[in-house]
CSV table of C-alpha atoms in Angstrom, one decimal:
chain,number,residue,atom,x,y,z
T,103,MET,CA,-6.7,5.1,32.4
T,104,SER,CA,-4.6,7.5,30.3
T,105,LEU,CA,-6.3,10.5,28.7
T,106,GLU,CA,-3.4,10.9,26.3
T,107,LYS,CA,-4.3,10.2,22.7
T,108,THR,CA,-2.5,7.2,21.1
T,109,PRO,CA,-0.6,8.4,18.0
T,110,VAL,CA,-1.3,6.8,14.6
T,111,THR,CA,0.9,7.0,11.6
T,112,VAL,CA,-0.8,6.5,8.2
T,113,ILE,CA,1.5,5.0,5.6
T,114,THR,CA,0.4,5.4,2.1
T,115,GLY,CA,2.1,5.2,-1.3
T,116,PHE,CA,2.1,4.2,-4.9
T,117,LEU,CA,1.6,0.5,-5.7
T,118,GLY,CA,4.7,-1.5,-4.8
T,119,SER,CA,6.5,1.5,-3.3
T,120,GLY,CA,7.8,-0.4,-0.3
T,121,LYS,CA,5.2,0.2,2.5
T,122,THR,CA,5.4,-3.4,3.9
T,123,THR,CA,9.2,-3.2,3.8
T,124,LEU,CA,9.2,0.1,5.7
T,125,ILE,CA,6.8,-1.3,8.4
T,126,SER,CA,9.0,-4.4,8.8
T,127,HIS,CA,11.9,-2.1,9.5
T,128,LEU,CA,10.0,0.0,12.0
T,129,MET,CA,8.8,-3.0,13.9
T,130,LYS,CA,12.4,-3.9,14.5
T,131,ASN,CA,13.6,-0.4,15.1
T,132,ALA,CA,10.8,1.4,16.9
T,133,GLY,CA,12.9,3.3,19.4
T,134,GLY,CA,11.4,1.5,22.4
T,135,ARG,CA,7.8,2.0,21.3
T,136,ARG,CA,5.3,-0.9,21.5
T,137,LEU,CA,3.7,-0.9,18.1
T,138,ALA,CA,0.5,-2.2,16.6
T,139,VAL,CA,-0.1,-2.5,12.9
T,140,VAL,CA,-3.2,-2.4,10.8
T,141,VAL,CA,-2.9,-3.6,7.2
T,142,ASN,CA,-5.7,-2.7,4.8
T,143,GLU,CA,-5.3,-5.1,1.8
T,144,PHE,CA,-6.8,-4.5,-1.6
T,145,GLY,CA,-8.0,-7.8,-2.9
T,146,THR,CA,-8.8,-11.1,-1.1
T,147,LEU,CA,-5.4,-12.5,-0.5
T,148,GLY,CA,-3.7,-11.1,2.6
T,149,VAL,CA,0.0,-11.1,1.5
T,150,ASP,CA,1.2,-8.0,3.3
T,151,GLY,CA,-0.3,-9.0,6.7
T,152,GLU,CA,1.4,-12.4,6.6
T,153,ILE,CA,4.7,-10.9,5.6
T,154,LEU,CA,4.5,-8.6,8.6
T,155,LYS,CA,3.4,-11.4,11.0
T,156,SER,CA,6.5,-13.3,10.0
T,157,CYS,CA,8.6,-10.3,11.3
T,158,ALA,CA,6.8,-10.1,14.6
T,159,ILE,CA,9.0,-9.3,17.6
T,160,PRO,CA,8.3,-8.6,21.4
T,161,ASP,CA,7.7,-4.9,20.8
T,162,CYS,CA,5.2,-5.7,18.0
T,163,PRO,CA,3.9,-9.3,18.6
T,164,ALA,CA,1.7,-11.1,16.1
T,165,GLU,CA,-1.5,-10.4,18.0
T,166,ASN,CA,-0.8,-6.6,17.5
T,167,ILE,CA,-0.9,-7.0,13.7
T,168,VAL,CA,-4.4,-6.8,12.3
T,169,GLU,CA,-5.4,-7.3,8.7
T,170,LEU,CA,-8.5,-5.9,7.1
T,171,ALA,CA,-9.2,-7.4,3.7
T,172,ASN,CA,-12.8,-6.4,3.3
T,173,GLY,CA,-12.1,-3.4,1.1
T,174,CYS,CA,-11.1,0.2,1.9
T,175,ILE,CA,-11.3,0.8,5.7
T,176,CYS,CA,-12.6,4.4,5.2
T,177,CYS,CA,-15.6,2.9,3.4
T,178,THR,CA,-16.3,0.4,6.2
T,179,VAL,CA,-15.6,2.7,9.2
T,180,ALA,CA,-18.3,1.4,11.5
T,181,ASP,CA,-17.9,-2.3,10.7
T,182,ASP,CA,-14.1,-2.5,10.5
T,183,PHE,CA,-12.0,0.5,11.4
T,184,VAL,CA,-13.6,1.6,14.7
T,185,PRO,CA,-13.8,-1.9,16.2
T,186,THR,CA,-10.2,-2.6,15.2
T,187,VAL,CA,-8.9,0.6,16.8
T,188,GLU,CA,-11.0,-0.1,19.9
T,189,ALA,CA,-9.6,-3.6,20.2
T,190,LEU,CA,-6.0,-2.3,19.9
T,191,LEU,CA,-6.6,0.4,22.5
T,192,ALA,CA,-8.1,-2.2,24.9
T,193,MET,CA,-4.9,-4.3,24.8
T,194,GLU,CA,-2.8,-4.7,27.9
T,195,PRO,CA,-0.3,-3.3,27.6
T,196,ARG,CA,-1.8,-0.7,25.2
T,197,PRO,CA,0.3,0.0,22.1
T,198,ASP,CA,2.4,3.2,22.2
T,199,HIS,CA,1.9,3.8,18.5
T,200,ILE,CA,-0.3,2.4,15.8
T,201,LEU,CA,0.8,2.1,12.1
T,202,ILE,CA,-1.8,1.9,9.4
T,203,GLU,CA,-0.7,0.5,6.0
T,204,THR,CA,-3.2,1.6,3.4
T,205,SER,CA,-3.9,-0.2,0.2
T,206,GLY,CA,-1.7,1.1,-2.6
T,207,LEU,CA,-4.9,2.3,-4.3
T,208,ALA,CA,-6.4,4.0,-1.3
T,209,LEU,CA,-7.0,7.7,-1.0
T,210,PRO,CA,-5.6,8.8,2.4
T,211,LYS,CA,-7.9,11.8,3.1
T,212,PRO,CA,-11.1,9.9,3.6
T,213,LEU,CA,-9.3,7.7,6.1
T,214,LEU,CA,-8.2,10.8,8.0
T,215,LYS,CA,-11.9,11.8,8.2
T,216,ALA,CA,-12.6,8.5,9.9
T,217,PHE,CA,-10.6,9.7,12.9
T,218,ASP,CA,-13.4,12.1,13.7
T,219,TRP,CA,-15.8,9.3,14.6
T,220,PRO,CA,-17.2,10.0,18.1
T,221,ASP,CA,-16.2,6.6,19.5
T,222,ILE,CA,-12.5,7.1,18.9
T,223,ARG,CA,-11.7,10.8,18.2
T,224,SER,CA,-10.8,11.5,21.8
T,225,ARG,CA,-8.5,8.5,22.0
T,226,ILE,CA,-6.3,8.6,18.9
T,227,THR,CA,-4.7,11.2,16.7
T,228,VAL,CA,-3.0,11.1,13.3
T,229,ASP,CA,0.7,11.7,14.3
T,230,GLY,CA,1.6,11.9,10.6
T,231,VAL,CA,0.9,10.7,7.0
T,232,ILE,CA,3.9,9.2,5.4
T,233,ALA,CA,3.8,8.8,1.6
T,234,LEU,CA,6.2,6.4,-0.2
T,235,ALA,CA,7.0,7.1,-3.8
T,236,ASP,CA,8.8,4.7,-6.1
T,237,ALA,CA,11.5,6.9,-7.6
T,238,GLU,CA,11.8,4.9,-10.8
T,239,ALA,CA,8.1,4.8,-11.4
T,240,VAL,CA,7.6,8.5,-10.6
T,241,ALA,CA,10.5,9.6,-12.8
T,242,ALA,CA,9.1,7.5,-15.6
T,243,GLY,CA,5.6,8.9,-15.2
T,244,ARG,CA,4.0,5.5,-14.9
T,245,PHE,CA,0.8,6.8,-13.2
T,246,ALA,CA,-1.3,5.2,-16.0
T,247,PRO,CA,-0.7,1.9,-17.8
T,248,ASP,CA,-0.4,3.8,-21.2
T,249,VAL,CA,0.4,7.4,-20.7
T,250,ALA,CA,0.9,8.1,-24.4
T,251,ALA,CA,-2.6,6.9,-25.2
T,252,VAL,CA,-4.1,9.0,-22.5
T,253,ASP,CA,-2.3,12.1,-23.6
T,254,ALA,CA,-3.3,11.5,-27.2
T,255,GLN,CA,-6.9,11.1,-26.2
T,256,ARG,CA,-6.8,14.2,-24.2
T,257,ALA,CA,-5.2,16.2,-27.1
T,258,ALA,CA,-7.9,14.9,-29.5
T,259,ASP,CA,-10.9,15.7,-27.3
T,260,GLU,CA,-11.0,19.1,-25.5
T,261,SER,CA,-13.7,17.9,-23.2
T,262,ILE,CA,-11.3,15.5,-21.5
T,263,ASP,CA,-9.6,17.4,-18.8
T,264,HIS,CA,-9.5,14.8,-16.0
T,265,GLU,CA,-6.4,12.9,-15.1
T,266,THR,CA,-6.1,9.1,-15.1
T,267,PRO,CA,-7.2,7.4,-11.9
T,268,LEU,CA,-3.7,6.2,-10.9
T,269,SER,CA,-2.3,9.6,-11.3
T,270,GLU,CA,-5.0,11.1,-9.1
T,271,VAL,CA,-4.3,8.5,-6.4
T,272,PHE,CA,-0.6,9.4,-6.5
T,273,GLU,CA,-1.3,13.1,-6.3
T,274,ASP,CA,-3.8,12.7,-3.5
T,275,GLN,CA,-1.2,10.7,-1.5
T,276,ILE,CA,1.4,13.4,-1.9
T,277,SER,CA,-1.0,16.2,-1.1
T,278,CYS,CA,-2.0,14.5,2.1
T,279,ALA,CA,1.6,13.7,3.3
T,280,ASP,CA,3.7,15.2,6.1
T,281,VAL,CA,6.8,13.4,4.9
T,282,VAL,CA,7.6,11.7,1.5
T,283,LEU,CA,9.9,8.7,1.4
T,284,LEU,CA,11.5,8.2,-2.0
T,285,THR,CA,12.2,4.5,-2.5
T,286,LYS,CA,14.0,2.4,-5.2
T,287,GLY,CA,16.5,5.1,-5.8
T,288,ASP,CA,19.1,2.5,-6.8
T,289,LEU,CA,16.9,1.6,-9.8
T,290,ALA,CA,16.2,5.3,-10.7
T,291,GLY,CA,19.7,6.5,-10.6
T,292,ALA,CA,20.8,10.1,-9.9
T,293,GLU,CA,18.9,11.6,-12.8
T,294,GLY,CA,15.7,9.6,-12.0
T,295,LEU,CA,15.9,10.7,-8.3
T,296,ALA,CA,16.2,14.3,-9.4
T,297,LYS,CA,13.2,14.0,-11.7
T,298,ALA,CA,11.1,12.2,-9.1
T,299,ARG,CA,11.9,15.0,-6.6
T,300,ALA,CA,10.8,17.6,-9.2
T,301,VAL,CA,7.5,15.8,-9.8
T,302,ILE,CA,6.8,15.5,-6.1
T,303,ALA,CA,7.6,19.2,-5.5
T,304,ALA,CA,5.2,20.1,-8.3
T,305,GLU,CA,2.4,18.1,-6.9
T,306,ALA,CA,2.8,19.0,-3.2
T,307,PRO,CA,0.5,21.7,-1.9
T,308,ARG,CA,3.2,22.9,0.4
T,309,PRO,CA,7.0,22.3,0.9
T,310,LEU,CA,7.4,18.7,2.0
T,311,PRO,CA,10.5,16.9,3.4
T,312,VAL,CA,11.6,14.2,0.9
T,313,VAL,CA,13.8,11.5,2.3
T,314,GLU,CA,15.6,8.9,0.2
T,315,VAL,CA,15.4,5.4,1.7
T,316,THR,CA,16.7,2.0,0.6
T,317,GLU,CA,15.0,-1.2,1.6
T,318,GLY,CA,12.8,0.6,4.1
T,319,VAL,CA,15.6,1.7,6.3
T,320,VAL,CA,14.9,5.1,8.0
T,321,ASP,CA,15.4,6.3,11.5
T,322,ALA,CA,12.0,6.1,13.3
T,323,ARG,CA,12.7,9.6,14.7
T,324,VAL,CA,12.3,11.0,11.2
T,325,ILE,CA,8.7,9.7,10.7
T,326,LEU,CA,7.3,8.8,14.1
T,327,GLY,CA,6.4,11.4,16.7
T,328,LEU,CA,5.6,14.2,14.2
T,329,GLY,CA,2.6,15.4,16.3
T,330,ALA,CA,0.9,16.5,13.1
T,331,ALA,CA,-2.7,16.0,14.3
T,332,ALA,CA,-3.6,15.6,10.6
T,333,GLU,CA,-7.3,15.0,11.4
T,334,ASP,CA,-7.5,18.7,12.4
T,335,ASP,CA,-5.5,19.9,9.4
T,336,LEU,CA,-7.6,18.5,6.5
T,337,ALA,CA,-8.0,21.9,4.7
T,338,ALA,CA,-4.2,22.0,4.1
T,339,ARG,CA,-4.4,18.5,2.4
T,340,PRO,CA,-6.3,19.1,-0.8
T,341,SER,CA,-7.8,16.1,-2.7
T,342,HIS,CA,-9.1,15.6,-6.2
T,343,HIS,CA,-12.2,14.2,-4.4
T,344,ASP,CA,-12.9,17.1,-2.1
T,345,GLY,CA,-16.6,18.0,-2.2
T,346,HIS,CA,-17.6,14.4,-2.8
T,347,ASP,CA,-19.5,12.6,-0.1
T,348,ASP,CA,-17.8,9.3,-1.0
T,349,HIS,CA,-15.2,8.0,-3.3
T,350,GLU,CA,-15.0,5.2,-5.8
T,351,HIS,CA,-12.8,2.2,-6.0
T,352,ASP,CA,-14.4,1.0,-9.2
T,353,ASP,CA,-11.4,2.4,-11.1
T,354,PHE,CA,-9.5,-0.8,-10.1
T,355,ASP,CA,-10.3,-4.5,-10.0
T,356,THR,CA,-8.6,-7.7,-8.9
T,357,VAL,CA,-8.4,-11.3,-10.1
T,358,VAL,CA,-7.2,-14.0,-7.9
T,359,VAL,CA,-5.5,-16.9,-9.8
T,360,THR,CA,-5.3,-20.1,-7.9
T,361,THR,CA,-3.6,-23.3,-9.1
T,362,GLY,CA,-1.4,-26.1,-8.0
T,363,GLU,CA,2.4,-26.5,-8.0
T,364,VAL,CA,4.5,-24.7,-10.6
T,365,ASP,CA,7.5,-26.5,-12.2
T,366,ASP,CA,9.6,-23.4,-13.0
T,367,LEU,CA,9.5,-20.3,-10.9
T,368,ALA,CA,11.8,-18.3,-13.3
T,369,SER,CA,9.5,-19.2,-16.2
T,370,LEU,CA,6.5,-18.0,-14.3
T,371,ALA,CA,8.2,-14.7,-13.5
T,372,THR,CA,8.9,-14.2,-17.2
T,373,ARG,CA,5.2,-14.8,-18.0
T,374,ILE,CA,4.2,-12.3,-15.3
T,375,GLU,CA,6.5,-9.7,-16.8
T,376,ALA,CA,5.1,-10.3,-20.3
T,377,MET,CA,1.5,-10.2,-18.9
T,378,ALA,CA,2.1,-7.0,-17.1
T,379,ARG,CA,3.5,-5.4,-20.2
T,380,ASP,CA,0.9,-6.8,-22.7
T,381,LEU,CA,-2.2,-6.5,-20.6
T,382,ASP,CA,-1.4,-3.2,-18.7
T,383,ILE,CA,-1.3,-4.9,-15.3
T,384,LEU,CA,-0.4,-2.7,-12.3
T,385,ARG,CA,0.5,-5.1,-9.6
T,386,VAL,CA,0.9,-8.9,-9.0
T,387,LYS,CA,1.6,-10.4,-5.6
T,388,GLY,CA,1.1,-13.8,-4.0
T,389,TYR,CA,2.6,-17.1,-3.1
T,390,VAL,CA,3.8,-19.9,-5.4
T,391,ALA,CA,4.2,-23.7,-4.7
T,392,VAL,CA,7.3,-24.8,-6.7
T,393,THR,CA,7.5,-28.5,-7.5
T,394,GLY,CA,10.2,-30.2,-5.4
T,395,LYS,CA,10.9,-27.2,-3.2
T,396,PRO,CA,10.2,-27.3,0.5
T,397,MET,CA,10.0,-23.5,0.7
T,398,ARG,CA,7.1,-21.3,-0.4
T,399,ALA,CA,7.9,-18.6,-3.0
T,400,LEU,CA,6.8,-15.0,-2.5
T,401,VAL,CA,6.2,-13.2,-5.8
T,402,GLN,CA,5.7,-9.4,-6.1
T,403,ALA,CA,5.5,-7.4,-9.3
T,404,VAL,CA,5.1,-3.7,-10.0
T,405,GLY,CA,4.3,-3.3,-13.6
T,406,ALA,CA,6.8,-5.5,-15.5
T,407,ARG,CA,9.3,-5.4,-12.6
T,408,VAL,CA,9.1,-8.8,-11.0
T,409,ARG,CA,10.8,-10.0,-7.8
T,410,HIS,CA,10.6,-13.4,-6.2
T,411,GLN,CA,12.2,-15.1,-3.2
T,412,PHE,CA,11.5,-18.2,-1.0
T,413,ASP,CA,10.1,-16.8,2.2
T,414,ARG,CA,9.4,-19.8,4.5
T,415,PRO,CA,9.0,-23.6,4.5
T,416,TRP,CA,5.5,-25.0,3.8
T,417,LYS,CA,3.9,-26.0,7.1
T,418,PRO,CA,3.0,-29.6,7.8
T,419,GLY,CA,-0.4,-30.3,6.4
T,420,GLU,CA,-0.6,-27.0,4.6
T,421,ALA,CA,-2.0,-27.2,1.1
T,422,ARG,CA,0.7,-26.5,-1.5
T,423,VAL,CA,-1.2,-24.1,-3.7
T,424,THR,CA,-0.2,-21.2,-5.8
T,425,GLN,CA,-2.3,-18.0,-5.4
T,426,LEU,CA,-1.6,-14.7,-7.2
T,427,VAL,CA,-3.6,-11.4,-6.9
T,428,VAL,CA,-3.6,-9.4,-10.1
T,429,ILE,CA,-4.6,-5.7,-9.9
T,430,ALA,CA,-5.3,-3.5,-12.9
T,431,GLU,CA,-7.5,-0.6,-13.8
T,432,HIS,CA,-11.1,-1.8,-14.2
T,433,ASP,CA,-11.4,-1.7,-17.9
T,434,ARG,CA,-8.1,-3.6,-18.3
T,435,VAL,CA,-9.1,-6.7,-16.3
T,436,ASP,CA,-9.8,-9.7,-18.5
T,437,GLU,CA,-9.7,-12.8,-16.3
T,438,ALA,CA,-9.4,-15.2,-19.2
T,439,ALA,CA,-6.6,-13.2,-20.8
T,440,ILE,CA,-4.8,-13.0,-17.5
T,441,ARG,CA,-5.0,-16.8,-16.8
T,442,GLY,CA,-4.0,-17.5,-20.4
T,443,ALA,CA,-0.9,-15.2,-20.2
T,444,LEU,CA,0.1,-16.8,-16.9
T,445,GLY,CA,-0.4,-20.3,-18.4
T,446,LEU,CA,-2.2,-21.3,-15.2
C-alpha cells in the first residue's frame, strides 16, 4: 500500500467558462496519468457528467467518472465527498490523479477545508486550484444580471456596501486559484482579453499565472503536478465568507423544464436567448429531442449566448424527452415566466 498522497486538482470557474471542455481535453492528454473525475453538478440534471463519460478513454474509463448531483459537495462532506474519494482510492489500479469539477456557483475554499477530514487527509492533497474565467464575460463585467441597477442601488443607499452574489463567487474563485485559465478569448478580442487580465489582476490576492486557452486545450504540465498542497495554504486564499461557519447557496435557484419533442431547434435557441436577456437568466443547459432527428441535441447557454450541437444518437428504447436546467439568482427565478418564455 502506497503512503504517497494522491494529488487532486480542483477546477472552478465562472458559469459556462469551459470547465467540462478542459477536463475532456485533460482526459485525452493526461501525460500518462490514470485520471479519475468527480463532477459536482448544480441542479438535478447531470449534463456535465454525461458529456465526460462520452469522452471516456482507457486512462480515464467511465467507471472513474463520478457525478454528485445532490448539491454542493462541501456541504455534504460526510455523505458524498468522503465516500466518493474513498471509493476512488480503493480502485485497482488506483488513479494517479483526481480532477474535481465544481459547480459554476461553488465557492472553492469550503471544498479545500473538506480535505482536512480525518478519513482522507493523510491520503489525498490538493495539487492545485485551477480557475477558469470567461474572458468576454469578465471584460464585460457580467458578474450580476443587471450591473447598472445594482450600481444605482448602491449609490442611492450608503448602507449597501456588499457586492452582488455572482461577483463574490467570481472573486472567491480567483482568490483561491493557483492558475487562472482565460477562455473564450476569440469572443473577447485583444481589448477584451487585456481588460479581463486587468480585472483578474485586481482581484487576485497575489500574482497569479494567467494562461489563455482555446477550447480547453492546455498542456497538462501547466496545470497538473503543481504540488500546491492548497489545504495547508488556506490563509493565503482569502474569501468573502471567511469567518462564517457555513455558506449559503440560496442566492441561486434552478428550474428543470421537461417536455417532449421540439420541432425547430434554432427557434428554441432564439427563445432561450430572449429569455436569458429578458428574465436575467445566468445559465441554461440540457438535452433536446428534435422531431425527425435521430440525434440528441445538447444545448448550453451562458447569459444570452446560446450554443447547440447534436451530441449522440438516441439509444434504442430511450425516451425522447427534452430537459433543460435553468439557473438564475434566487429572486429572478419565476418558473411560470421561464416556461412561458421557452414556449414549452
